[in-house]
Short mmCIF file of C-alpha atoms in Angstrom, two decimals:
data_model
loop_
_atom_site.label_atom_id
_atom_site.label_comp_id
_atom_site.label_asym_id
_atom_site.label_seq_id
_atom_site.Cartn_x
_atom_site.Cartn_y
_atom_site.Cartn_z
CA MET A 1 -20.63 -15.85 -9.12
CA GLY A 2 -16.62 -14.49 -8.78
CA GLY A 3 -15.71 -17.51 -10.54
CA TYR A 4 -17.85 -17.31 -13.37
CA ILE A 5 -17.03 -13.43 -13.68
CA GLY A 6 -13.12 -14.98 -13.89
CA TRP A 7 -14.27 -17.34 -16.83
CA ILE A 8 -15.56 -14.43 -18.81
CA CYS A 9 -13.02 -11.68 -17.87
CA HIS A 10 -9.91 -14.38 -18.84
CA VAL A 11 -11.63 -15.73 -22.23
CA CYS A 12 -13.27 -12.39 -23.42
CA ASP A 13 -11.39 -9.56 -22.28
CA ASP A 14 -7.61 -10.14 -23.92
CA ALA A 15 -9.72 -10.35 -27.18
CA LEU A 16 -11.47 -6.49 -26.38
CA LEU A 17 -8.01 -5.66 -25.45
CA ASP A 18 -6.89 -6.45 -29.16
CA GLU A 19 -9.17 -5.44 -31.15
CA CYS A 20 -10.41 -2.09 -29.84
CA LEU A 21 -7.43 -0.88 -27.59
CA GLU A 22 -4.49 -2.47 -29.66
CA ALA A 23 -2.78 -2.93 -26.92
CA LYS A 24 0.91 -4.93 -26.88
CA HIS A 25 0.85 -8.13 -25.27
CA TYR A 26 2.50 -7.38 -22.45
CA THR A 27 -0.08 -4.71 -21.47
CA CYS A 28 -2.40 -7.29 -22.07
CA CYS A 29 -0.63 -9.19 -19.58
CA TRP A 30 -0.26 -6.74 -17.27
CA TYR A 31 -4.61 -6.30 -17.07
CA HIS A 32 -5.30 -9.81 -16.20
CA GLN A 33 -2.22 -10.45 -13.91
CA HIS A 34 -4.06 -6.92 -12.11
CA LEU A 35 -7.20 -8.29 -11.94
CA GLU A 36 -5.68 -11.84 -10.83
CA TRP A 37 -3.09 -10.57 -8.25
CA ASN A 38 -5.16 -7.99 -6.85
CA HIS A 39 -8.46 -9.87 -5.81
CA THR A 40 -5.92 -12.29 -4.50
CA SER A 41 -3.27 -10.14 -2.64
CA PHE A 42 -6.68 -7.47 -1.36
CA GLY A 43 -8.28 -10.51 -0.06
CA HIS A 44 -5.20 -11.18 2.62
CA LEU A 45 -5.16 -7.69 3.44
CA LEU A 46 -8.80 -6.85 3.34
CA CYS A 47 -9.23 -10.15 5.67
CA LEU A 48 -6.96 -8.58 8.38
CA LEU A 49 -8.83 -4.98 8.13
CA CYS A 50 -12.45 -6.71 8.42
CA ARG A 51 -11.18 -8.88 11.27
CA ARG A 52 -9.48 -5.55 12.92
CA LEU A 53 -12.06 -2.88 12.36
CA HIS A 54 -15.60 -4.65 10.95
CA GLY A 55 -17.74 -7.16 11.11
CA ARG A 56 -18.21 -9.44 8.19
CA LEU A 57 -22.22 -7.65 7.81
CA LEU A 58 -20.63 -4.28 7.20
CA TYR A 59 -17.81 -5.56 4.79
CA ALA A 60 -19.91 -7.39 2.54
CA PRO A 61 -22.56 -4.85 1.29
CA THR A 62 -19.32 -2.65 0.71
CA LEU A 63 -17.51 -5.08 -1.64
CA LYS A 64 -21.55 -6.20 -3.19
CA HIS A 65 -21.55 -2.42 -4.28
CA ALA A 66 -18.09 -2.00 -5.99
CA TYR A 67 -18.50 -5.40 -7.80
CA SER A 68 -21.97 -4.87 -9.36
CA VAL A 69 -20.44 -0.90 -10.15
CA GLY A 70 -16.70 -2.54 -11.95
CA LEU A 71 -19.13 -4.93 -13.85
CA GLY A 72 -21.81 -2.24 -14.88
CA LEU A 73 -18.76 0.02 -15.85
CA LEU A 74 -17.09 -2.67 -17.90
CA SER A 75 -20.16 -2.92 -20.12
CA MET A 76 -20.38 0.61 -20.58
CA SER A 77 -16.61 1.25 -21.47
CA THR A 78 -18.11 -1.17 -24.91
CA PRO A 79 -18.48 1.23 -28.12
CA PRO A 80 -22.40 0.89 -28.35
CA VAL A 81 -23.15 2.10 -25.26
CA PHE A 82 -21.34 5.19 -25.49
CA GLY A 83 -18.92 5.04 -28.03
CA PRO A 84 -19.07 8.05 -30.32
CA CYS A 85 -20.05 4.77 -33.32
CA LYS A 86 -20.75 1.62 -32.65
CA ASP A 87 -18.03 -0.29 -33.84
CA TYR A 88 -15.72 -2.27 -32.19
CA LYS A 89 -12.46 -0.47 -33.88
CA LYS A 90 -9.83 1.76 -32.07
CA GLU A 91 -11.31 5.12 -33.17
CA CYS A 92 -14.63 4.14 -31.55
CA ILE A 93 -12.83 4.11 -28.29
CA GLY A 94 -12.61 7.50 -26.76
CA HIS A 95 -11.20 9.05 -23.65
CA THR A 96 -14.35 8.23 -21.19
CA GLN A 97 -14.48 4.61 -22.31
CA LYS A 98 -11.08 3.90 -21.94
CA VAL A 99 -11.51 5.65 -18.22
CA MET A 100 -14.44 3.43 -17.33
CA PHE A 101 -12.33 0.33 -18.51
CA TYR A 102 -9.57 1.25 -16.18
CA VAL A 103 -11.27 2.04 -13.47
CA ALA A 104 -13.49 -1.14 -13.69
CA LEU A 105 -10.87 -2.92 -12.94
CA PRO A 106 -10.03 -2.03 -9.79
CA LEU A 107 -13.41 -2.46 -8.49
CA ILE A 108 -13.79 -5.59 -10.02
CA ALA A 109 -10.63 -7.09 -8.14
CA VAL A 110 -12.09 -5.50 -4.67
CA GLY A 111 -15.14 -7.16 -5.52
CA LEU A 112 -13.49 -10.89 -6.24
CA ALA A 113 -11.31 -10.15 -2.91
CA GLY A 114 -14.54 -9.26 -1.27
CA HIS A 115 -16.15 -12.84 -2.29
CA MET A 116 -13.07 -14.40 -1.69
CA VAL A 117 -12.40 -13.35 2.16
CA SER A 118 -16.19 -12.94 3.20
CA LEU A 119 -18.68 -14.76 1.65
CA THR A 120 -18.26 -18.16 2.32
CA PRO A 121 -17.17 -17.43 5.92
CA PHE A 122 -20.85 -14.86 6.44
CA LEU A 123 -22.87 -17.73 4.95
CA ASP A 124 -20.99 -20.00 7.43
CA LEU A 125 -21.84 -17.75 10.31
CA GLN A 126 -26.07 -17.79 9.34
CA THR A 127 -26.30 -21.84 9.00
CA LYS A 128 -24.37 -22.09 12.09
CA ASN A 129 -26.23 -19.73 14.29
CA GLU A 130 -29.93 -21.25 12.32
CA SER A 131 -28.73 -24.45 13.12
CA LYS A 132 -28.08 -23.91 16.96
CA GLU A 133 -31.45 -21.92 17.40
CA LYS A 134 -33.41 -24.89 15.57
CA ASP A 135 -31.52 -27.51 18.02
CA GLU A 136 -32.40 -25.20 21.01
CA LYS A 137 -35.93 -25.07 19.64
CA LYS A 138 -36.37 -28.72 19.74
CA LYS A 139 -35.06 -29.51 22.90
CA GLU A 140 -37.34 -27.30 24.39
CA LYS A 141 -40.30 -28.66 22.16
CA GLU A 142 -39.09 -32.06 23.60
CA LYS A 143 -39.10 -31.29 27.55
CA GLU A 144 -42.42 -29.85 27.08
CA ASP A 145 -43.95 -32.88 25.13
CA GLU A 146 -42.88 -36.16 24.92
CA ASN A 147 -45.91 -37.48 23.48
CA GLU A 148 -45.71 -35.75 20.03
CA ASN A 149 -43.13 -38.42 18.56
CA LYS A 150 -44.94 -38.85 15.69
CA ASN A 151 -45.25 -34.82 15.04
CA GLU A 152 -41.83 -34.61 15.67
CA LYS A 153 -41.12 -37.25 13.07
CA GLU A 154 -43.29 -35.56 10.26
CA LYS A 155 -41.50 -32.29 10.96
CA LYS A 156 -37.91 -33.84 10.85
CA SER A 157 -38.75 -35.78 7.55
CA SER A 158 -40.24 -32.29 6.21
CA GLU A 159 -37.51 -30.53 6.86
CA GLU A 160 -34.90 -33.27 5.89
CA ASN A 161 -36.91 -32.77 1.95
CA GLU A 162 -36.46 -28.80 2.54
CA ASN A 163 -32.48 -29.09 3.23
CA LYS A 164 -32.45 -31.75 0.13
CA ILE A 165 -33.85 -29.04 -1.73
CA PHE A 166 -31.96 -26.46 -0.27
CA LEU A 167 -28.80 -28.27 -0.93
CA GLN A 168 -29.66 -28.39 -4.52
CA ILE A 169 -29.49 -25.03 -5.06
CA PRO A 170 -25.70 -24.50 -5.30
CA GLY A 171 -25.80 -27.55 -7.79
CA VAL A 172 -28.39 -25.46 -10.11
CA MET A 173 -26.18 -22.34 -9.71
CA LEU A 174 -23.31 -24.36 -10.59
CA ILE A 175 -24.82 -25.62 -13.58
CA VAL A 176 -25.80 -21.86 -14.98
CA ALA A 177 -22.88 -20.79 -14.24
CA MET A 178 -20.90 -23.07 -16.42
CA ALA A 179 -23.37 -23.11 -18.79
CA GLY A 180 -22.91 -19.13 -18.52
CA GLY A 181 -18.90 -19.46 -18.84
CA ILE A 182 -19.50 -21.84 -22.34
CA GLY A 183 -22.15 -19.69 -24.12
CA LEU A 184 -20.90 -16.31 -23.50
CA PRO A 185 -18.74 -16.40 -25.46
CA TYR A 186 -20.53 -17.17 -28.77
CA ILE A 187 -22.63 -13.99 -28.30
CA LYS A 188 -20.75 -11.57 -30.32
CA PRO A 189 -21.48 -8.04 -28.64
CA TRP A 190 -19.20 -6.92 -26.08
CA SER A 191 -21.79 -5.00 -24.35
CA LEU A 192 -23.61 -8.10 -24.11
CA ARG A 193 -21.04 -10.29 -23.29
CA PHE A 194 -20.31 -7.73 -20.05
CA GLY A 195 -23.93 -6.70 -19.97
CA ILE A 196 -25.43 -9.84 -18.81
CA PRO A 197 -22.44 -10.56 -15.63
CA ALA A 198 -23.61 -7.16 -14.83
CA ILE A 199 -26.95 -7.94 -14.90
CA CYS A 200 -26.97 -10.94 -12.79
CA SER A 201 -24.35 -8.96 -10.40
CA VAL A 202 -27.03 -6.33 -9.81
CA VAL A 203 -29.76 -9.00 -9.20
CA ALA A 204 -27.74 -11.21 -6.54
CA THR A 205 -27.07 -7.68 -5.04
CA VAL A 206 -30.68 -7.11 -4.57
CA PHE A 207 -31.12 -10.28 -3.17
CA PHE A 208 -28.57 -9.88 -0.75
CA PHE A 209 -30.03 -6.69 0.49
CA SER A 210 -33.73 -8.07 0.74
CA GLY A 211 -31.99 -10.02 3.90
CA TRP A 212 -31.49 -6.77 5.64
CA LEU A 213 -35.52 -7.18 6.09
CA LYS A 214 -37.08 -9.08 8.36
CA PRO A 215 -37.37 -11.84 9.51
CA LEU A 216 -34.24 -12.20 7.28
CA ASN A 217 -32.21 -10.27 9.23
CA TYR A 218 -28.58 -11.81 9.27
CA LYS A 219 -26.42 -12.54 12.10
CA HIS A 220 -23.21 -10.52 12.90
CA LYS A 221 -20.16 -11.40 14.30
CA LYS A 222 -17.83 -8.97 16.44
CA PRO A 223 -14.38 -7.59 14.88
CA GLU A 224 -11.47 -10.04 16.05
CA GLY A 225 -7.78 -8.41 16.75
CA SER A 226 -5.38 -9.90 13.72
CA PRO A 227 -1.75 -11.50 14.30
CA LEU A 228 -0.48 -9.30 12.42
CA THR A 229 -0.48 -6.59 15.39
CA ALA A 230 1.75 -9.21 17.63
CA THR A 231 4.15 -9.39 14.81
CA VAL A 232 4.76 -5.55 14.73
CA ARG A 233 4.90 -5.60 18.50
CA VAL A 234 7.45 -7.87 18.34
CA PHE A 235 9.83 -5.67 15.84
CA VAL A 236 9.04 -2.60 17.80
CA ALA A 237 9.88 -3.99 21.14
CA ALA A 238 12.70 -5.49 19.81
CA ALA A 239 13.78 -2.10 18.39
CA ARG A 240 13.80 -0.46 21.24
CA ASN A 241 15.99 -2.43 23.08
CA ILE A 242 18.20 -3.15 20.28
CA SER A 243 21.28 -1.24 22.08
CA ARG A 244 20.89 -3.99 24.61
CA PRO A 245 22.96 -7.38 24.88
CA VAL A 246 21.33 -10.71 23.95
CA PRO A 247 19.54 -11.67 27.19
CA ASP A 248 19.56 -15.22 29.12
CA SER A 249 16.59 -17.64 29.72
CA LYS A 250 16.05 -15.48 33.36
CA GLU A 251 15.53 -12.28 31.89
CA LEU A 252 12.97 -12.69 29.68
CA ASN A 253 8.89 -12.40 30.32
CA ASN A 254 8.47 -16.27 29.79
CA GLU A 255 4.75 -16.77 31.72
CA ASP A 256 3.58 -19.94 29.84
CA ASP A 257 6.89 -21.63 29.96
CA THR A 258 7.54 -21.46 26.35
CA PRO A 259 10.83 -23.03 25.26
CA SER A 260 13.18 -20.02 23.74
CA THR A 261 15.13 -21.47 20.49
CA ARG A 262 18.56 -20.60 20.06
CA SER A 263 18.22 -19.28 16.74
CA LEU A 264 17.62 -15.56 15.76
CA ARG A 265 18.35 -14.43 19.59
CA CYS A 266 18.01 -10.83 18.56
CA PHE A 267 14.30 -11.19 18.64
CA ASP A 268 14.54 -11.92 22.18
CA LYS A 269 15.13 -8.37 23.30
CA ALA A 270 11.70 -8.36 22.51
CA ALA A 271 10.71 -10.14 25.63
CA ILE A 272 13.44 -8.57 28.08
CA LYS A 273 11.62 -7.93 31.42
CA LEU A 274 10.86 -4.89 32.19
CA PRO A 275 10.02 -3.48 35.73
CA GLU A 276 6.78 -4.49 37.23
CA GLY A 277 4.72 -1.02 36.42
CA GLN A 278 5.79 -0.96 32.52
CA HIS A 279 4.83 -4.92 32.09
CA SER A 280 1.22 -3.58 30.89
CA ASN A 281 2.56 -1.68 27.51
CA LYS A 282 2.33 -4.39 24.89
CA TRP A 283 4.88 -2.36 22.74
CA LYS A 284 7.49 -2.21 25.29
CA VAL A 285 7.92 -6.03 26.14
CA CYS A 286 6.82 -9.02 24.44
CA ASN A 287 5.92 -12.76 25.66
CA VAL A 288 8.46 -15.53 24.62
CA ARG A 289 5.53 -17.22 23.19
CA ASP A 290 4.98 -14.12 20.80
CA VAL A 291 8.61 -14.14 20.07
CA GLU A 292 8.72 -17.44 18.79
CA ASP A 293 6.14 -17.04 16.99
CA ASN A 294 7.80 -14.18 15.25
CA LYS A 295 10.75 -16.39 14.58
CA ILE A 296 9.20 -19.10 12.87
CA GLY A 297 7.46 -16.64 10.64
CA VAL A 298 10.94 -14.63 9.76
CA ARG A 299 12.57 -18.63 9.14
CA LEU A 300 9.67 -18.71 6.40
CA LEU A 301 10.55 -16.46 4.63
CA PRO A 302 13.29 -18.05 2.50
CA MET A 303 10.85 -21.13 1.13
CA TRP A 304 8.09 -18.47 1.20
CA LEU A 305 9.96 -16.63 -1.50
CA THR A 306 10.47 -20.24 -3.77
CA PHE A 307 6.96 -20.48 -4.08
CA ILE A 308 6.92 -16.80 -6.38
CA VAL A 309 8.01 -18.91 -8.98
CA ILE A 310 5.31 -21.48 -9.14
CA GLY A 311 2.76 -18.37 -9.58
CA ILE A 312 4.98 -17.01 -12.26
CA VAL A 313 4.25 -20.40 -14.21
CA LEU A 314 0.75 -20.48 -12.99
CA SER A 315 0.19 -17.02 -14.91
CA ILE A 316 0.49 -17.54 -18.33
CA GLY A 317 -2.38 -20.07 -18.20
CA ASN A 318 -4.52 -17.15 -17.90
CA THR A 319 -2.64 -14.81 -20.38
CA TYR A 320 -0.67 -16.71 -23.50
CA TYR A 321 -2.24 -19.62 -22.97
CA LEU A 322 -5.82 -18.61 -24.01
CA GLU A 323 -4.25 -16.02 -26.64
CA GLN A 324 -2.63 -19.16 -28.39
CA ALA A 325 -6.20 -21.26 -28.15
CA ASN A 326 -7.93 -18.06 -29.47
CA ARG A 327 -6.44 -18.30 -32.78
CA MET A 328 -6.30 -21.72 -33.19
CA ASP A 329 -8.54 -24.43 -35.19
CA ARG A 330 -11.19 -25.32 -32.31
CA LYS A 331 -13.48 -28.07 -34.63
CA LEU A 332 -13.35 -31.46 -33.20
CA GLY A 333 -15.00 -33.12 -36.24
CA LYS A 334 -18.04 -30.97 -37.17
CA ILE A 335 -18.09 -29.43 -33.75
CA LYS A 336 -16.77 -26.03 -32.54
CA VAL A 337 -15.06 -26.18 -29.49
CA SER A 338 -15.50 -23.14 -27.03
CA ILE A 339 -12.42 -22.27 -25.14
CA PRO A 340 -14.01 -22.31 -21.44
CA ILE A 341 -14.12 -26.09 -22.29
CA PHE A 342 -10.19 -26.18 -21.83
CA LEU A 343 -10.67 -23.95 -18.37
CA LEU A 344 -13.38 -26.99 -17.48
CA PHE A 345 -10.70 -29.49 -18.00
CA TYR A 346 -8.14 -27.58 -16.23
CA THR A 347 -10.24 -27.03 -13.48
CA VAL A 348 -11.24 -31.01 -13.36
CA THR A 349 -7.31 -32.17 -14.09
CA SER A 350 -6.43 -29.72 -11.17
CA ASN A 351 -8.94 -31.64 -8.80
CA ILE A 352 -8.14 -34.50 -9.75
CA PHE A 353 -3.93 -33.98 -8.95
CA ALA A 354 -5.50 -32.39 -5.57
CA GLU A 355 -6.94 -35.62 -4.15
CA PHE A 356 -3.17 -37.45 -5.30
CA TYR A 357 -1.71 -34.76 -2.75
CA SER A 358 -3.93 -35.56 -0.80
CA PHE A 359 -3.28 -39.41 -1.07
CA LEU A 360 0.17 -38.41 -0.27
CA THR A 361 -0.29 -36.56 3.09
CA THR A 362 -2.07 -40.08 4.36
CA LEU A 363 1.76 -41.37 4.10
CA SER A 364 3.34 -38.12 6.10
CA LYS A 365 2.07 -35.05 7.41
CA LYS A 366 5.26 -33.74 8.03
CA TYR A 367 7.36 -34.41 4.25
CA ALA A 368 4.25 -35.14 2.52
CA PRO A 369 3.83 -30.79 1.55
CA PRO A 370 7.55 -30.26 1.13
CA ILE A 371 7.88 -33.33 -1.23
CA GLY A 372 4.60 -31.94 -3.12
CA ILE A 373 6.19 -28.58 -3.23
CA ALA A 374 9.08 -29.92 -5.17
CA THR A 375 6.54 -32.29 -7.19
CA GLY A 376 4.90 -28.94 -8.61
CA MET A 377 8.23 -27.11 -9.13
CA LEU A 378 9.58 -30.24 -11.18
CA LEU A 379 6.04 -30.45 -13.25
CA SER A 380 6.32 -26.63 -13.91
CA VAL A 381 9.31 -27.06 -15.79
CA LEU A 382 7.84 -29.98 -17.58
CA CYS A 383 4.96 -27.90 -18.50
CA CYS A 384 7.15 -24.73 -19.58
CA ILE A 385 9.45 -27.05 -21.94
CA THR A 386 5.88 -28.70 -23.62
CA ALA A 387 4.81 -25.14 -24.00
CA ALA A 388 7.53 -24.16 -25.74
CA LYS A 389 7.79 -27.21 -28.49
CA VAL A 390 4.56 -26.77 -28.90
CA GLU A 391 4.74 -23.18 -29.36
CA THR A 392 7.74 -23.47 -31.83
CA ARG A 393 4.95 -26.05 -34.12
CA ARG A 394 2.83 -23.04 -34.34
CA LEU A 395 5.07 -20.30 -35.08
CA HIS A 396 6.34 -22.90 -37.99
CA ARG A 397 3.13 -23.41 -39.19
CA ILE A 398 2.15 -19.75 -39.42
CA ARG A 399 5.72 -19.41 -41.24
CA ASP A 400 4.13 -22.22 -43.49
CA HIS A 401 1.29 -20.62 -44.58
CA GLY A 402 2.05 -16.74 -44.61
CA LEU A 403 0.00 -16.06 -41.82
CA LEU A 404 2.76 -13.68 -40.20
CA ASP A 405 0.87 -10.57 -40.81
CA LYS A 406 -2.31 -12.06 -40.63
CA PRO A 407 -2.97 -11.67 -37.10
CA ASP A 408 -6.83 -12.68 -37.35
CA GLU A 409 -6.70 -15.06 -39.40
CA LYS A 410 -7.29 -18.87 -38.24
CA ILE A 411 -3.89 -21.27 -37.83
CA PRO A 412 -4.27 -24.36 -39.62
CA MET A 413 -3.31 -26.10 -35.94
CA SER A 414 -5.96 -27.72 -33.76
CA ILE A 415 -6.27 -26.11 -30.17
CA PHE A 416 -5.55 -29.86 -28.93
CA ALA A 417 -2.15 -29.46 -29.15
CA LEU A 418 -2.57 -27.64 -25.87
CA LEU A 419 -3.92 -30.19 -24.14
CA PRO A 420 -0.37 -31.51 -22.45
CA GLN A 421 0.97 -27.86 -21.62
CA PHE A 422 -2.82 -27.31 -19.74
CA MET A 423 -3.01 -30.38 -18.26
CA LEU A 424 0.46 -30.12 -16.35
CA LEU A 425 -0.14 -26.70 -15.42
CA ALA A 426 -3.50 -27.61 -13.99
CA SER A 427 -1.32 -30.76 -12.12
CA VAL A 428 0.97 -28.06 -10.68
CA ASP A 429 -2.00 -25.77 -9.91
CA GLY A 430 -3.34 -28.49 -7.86
CA ILE A 431 -0.29 -30.18 -6.18
CA ALA A 432 1.12 -27.23 -5.82
CA ASN A 433 -1.77 -25.30 -4.24
CA ASN A 434 -2.65 -27.66 -1.47
CA SER A 435 1.62 -28.43 -0.53
CA ILE A 436 1.97 -24.85 -0.18
CA THR A 437 -1.32 -24.75 2.08
CA GLY A 438 -0.18 -27.96 4.13
CA PHE A 439 3.54 -26.47 4.48
CA PHE A 440 1.79 -23.61 6.20
CA ARG A 441 -0.79 -25.43 8.16
CA HIS A 442 2.11 -27.49 9.83
CA GLN A 443 4.41 -24.59 9.86
CA THR A 444 3.21 -21.35 10.61
CA PRO A 445 2.10 -20.24 14.30
CA GLU A 446 -1.26 -21.39 15.45
CA SER A 447 -2.55 -17.52 15.46
CA MET A 448 -1.92 -17.41 11.83
CA ARG A 449 -3.91 -20.52 11.11
CA ARG A 450 -6.88 -19.42 10.17
CA TYR A 451 -5.32 -17.28 7.42
CA LEU A 452 -3.66 -20.44 5.92
CA ALA A 453 -5.67 -19.88 2.35
CA TYR A 454 -4.88 -15.99 1.99
CA CYS A 455 -1.29 -16.82 2.91
CA THR A 456 -1.32 -19.70 -0.22
CA LYS A 457 -3.10 -16.88 -2.56
CA GLY A 458 -0.90 -14.12 -1.50
CA VAL A 459 2.26 -15.69 -2.29
CA LEU A 460 1.05 -17.26 -5.59
CA GLY A 461 -0.44 -13.94 -6.43
CA LEU A 462 2.90 -12.55 -5.87
CA GLY A 463 3.77 -14.14 -8.68
CA HIS A 464 1.19 -13.94 -10.85
CA MET A 465 2.34 -9.92 -10.30
CA ALA A 466 5.95 -10.78 -11.17
CA SER A 467 5.07 -12.51 -14.06
CA VAL A 468 4.49 -8.70 -15.79
CA LEU A 469 7.79 -7.83 -14.43
CA SER A 470 9.44 -10.79 -15.84
CA VAL A 471 8.11 -10.31 -19.47
CA TYR A 472 9.15 -6.36 -19.46
CA VAL A 473 12.78 -7.69 -18.54
CA VAL A 474 12.99 -10.36 -20.60
CA GLY A 475 11.56 -8.01 -23.64
CA LYS A 476 14.19 -5.45 -22.65
CA VAL A 477 17.04 -7.99 -22.89
CA SER A 478 15.98 -9.72 -25.68
CA GLU A 479 16.06 -6.10 -27.50
CA ARG A 480 19.78 -5.55 -27.24
CA ASN A 481 22.20 -5.16 -30.26
CA GLY A 482 19.39 -3.96 -32.21
CA LYS A 483 17.43 -7.55 -32.37
CA PRO A 484 13.47 -7.21 -32.17
CA ASN A 485 11.63 -7.71 -28.82
CA TRP A 486 10.24 -11.13 -28.42
CA PHE A 487 6.91 -9.66 -27.14
CA GLN A 488 5.08 -7.81 -30.18
CA TYR A 489 2.04 -6.16 -31.17
CA THR A 490 0.42 -9.35 -32.31
CA LEU A 491 1.44 -13.13 -31.07
CA ASN A 492 2.32 -14.57 -34.37
CA LYS A 493 5.22 -11.90 -34.53
CA SER A 494 6.40 -12.48 -30.77
CA ARG A 495 8.70 -15.53 -29.76
CA LEU A 496 7.06 -17.04 -27.25
CA ASP A 497 8.76 -20.07 -27.22
CA ARG A 498 11.62 -18.18 -25.89
CA TYR A 499 10.11 -16.82 -23.00
CA TYR A 500 8.45 -20.36 -22.17
CA TRP A 501 12.20 -21.54 -22.52
CA VAL A 502 13.24 -19.21 -19.91
CA LEU A 503 10.84 -19.60 -17.46
CA ALA A 504 12.13 -23.52 -17.82
CA GLY A 505 15.30 -22.23 -16.75
CA LEU A 506 13.91 -19.79 -14.10
CA SER A 507 11.87 -22.99 -12.22
CA ALA A 508 14.63 -25.27 -12.76
CA VAL A 509 16.85 -22.91 -10.76
CA ASN A 510 14.24 -22.48 -8.25
CA LEU A 511 13.80 -25.94 -7.87
CA VAL A 512 17.61 -25.96 -7.02
CA ILE A 513 17.47 -23.53 -4.64
CA TYR A 514 14.36 -24.85 -2.80
CA VAL A 515 15.62 -28.25 -2.40
CA ILE A 516 18.73 -26.77 -0.53
CA VAL A 517 16.54 -24.58 1.35
CA ALA A 518 13.97 -27.35 2.26
CA CYS A 519 17.15 -29.79 3.47
CA PHE A 520 18.53 -26.87 5.63
CA TYR A 521 15.03 -25.79 7.25
CA LYS A 522 14.46 -27.37 10.60
CA TYR A 523 10.48 -28.42 10.18
CA LYS A 524 8.22 -28.57 13.27
CA GLU A 525 6.75 -31.73 14.05
CA SER A 526 3.47 -32.46 13.25
CA LEU A 527 1.24 -34.36 15.42
CA GLU A 528 -1.03 -36.77 14.18
CA ASP A 529 -4.07 -35.56 16.07
CA GLU A 530 -3.35 -32.05 15.46
CA ASP A 531 -7.36 -30.30 14.68
CA GLU A 532 -6.68 -29.85 11.21
CA ASP A 533 -10.54 -28.56 10.24
CA GLU A 534 -11.09 -25.79 8.39
CA VAL A 535 -13.74 -23.64 6.52
CA GLU A 536 -13.37 -22.55 3.15
CA GLY A 537 -11.63 -19.41 2.94
CA GLY A 538 -9.13 -20.49 5.75
CA GLU A 539 -11.10 -20.06 8.34
CA MET A 540 -10.39 -22.03 11.33
CA ASN A 541 -13.43 -22.90 13.73
CA GLU A 542 -11.60 -21.92 16.67
CA ASP A 543 -12.18 -17.89 17.18
CA PHE A 544 -9.07 -16.01 17.63
CA ASP A 545 -8.27 -13.78 21.09
CA ASP A 546 -6.37 -10.98 20.35
CA LYS A 547 -5.27 -11.30 24.42
CA LYS A 548 -3.56 -14.74 23.66
CA CYS A 549 -1.66 -13.74 20.56
CA CYS A 550 -0.64 -10.36 21.41
CA CYS A 551 1.99 -9.18 23.72
#
């Protein structure tokens, strides 16, 4: 449901902003990145809070409410519902509609974050518990009566048939979501475009809460500790001992004989042994293992910062690419192609390149992630160059046909001219996402591995938010010496081609910086038999133990 709503928001909202709110293009960009970045970054933050303070069972209902209310407010913000008039014009949008519209944004972002964080682990918890109970019951029955083998086989076959039917449900849901994503843009009233997803969300929420009723009581998992606490404790303990000299290895609190590295020795002060009575205070003395984990996190920062530029490039796919496509010729013969087809093409291409990265990991687990990241950065440069050249062609068509002051007119240029840049951007998404996740998997401390997916989405989410700042800065710089801003109220008057060239240059510089940092980075040795099994959403199979992680 979350991906379905994301499709609709990205395809429809930019046009609504242009039609009704007459927003400048960097405002539309801010809106999309607000939705994109907040739901990814909120996911990381809410995951930590969920594990530390609440279980998933209490967490999911609150986010379900936020999601449904946000979609409802988005639907009611359209003029036909509460507007002074029914037309989609600026004068039909009152203060109340604007308030509902902008209040709906953070609610939807929180709801999407909740789906990303809690939905898959929550379902996994329910199915795991149910399968365990079924296995126990089967063992008891087999012990009680070993002569009923025929009946058992019949029951197993019926259960297998039920499971097959159950496994078909996600496929049906996916087909419905794809059909809705393709069909909804053809519905003209915005109230229905937003109203239908809102109704679907309410129905899904009702079904969810029906699980509270017996006999469908949900299983509950107790709150767990957060590795973020251990990181903060290391900083606090090191700050307490800042005036003391760097300790020798004999002076460190090293209960499990963890080797101490020679880099970032200032953090070793957090593990200085204290008198026996003070060892129980976790905020005064830490274990060497916790200190070493913290050092790894600090050494990751330079590499981590280079990933933000990838997020900046990925952000243009959900903003300017779709705005370009919205006014181009969509006809393929006699068929009018819907924009969500391009989003489907983007997803398929991204998955193909993700599989290509999986092939790289079979060659070298240690060096596949950094090579994959460099490949993604190189492709991002090519993507921006391609997008700049296509946009230059589009602007020439606009000037040749006198459409500069006619932003609502269709441009006589096929929408399929955007396919190369969509494909390149999808390749960046597929390779970079998996490469960054693989890099975090092999280089992050064990205590942070359950948050791998959130680390990746968090850093790319920062890139989405930084893209808004980049648009603002580039626009201000372009205004110098009395020149017009590259970002105007209409895309026809804007100079996106120049902005794409700026992104190409920024990505090229970032690639050079990354190569330098990667060459000097000290990689951890990856064990071939290392357990890398993860459930979707960054959850590791092994439960996190706050007592083991923290000081």
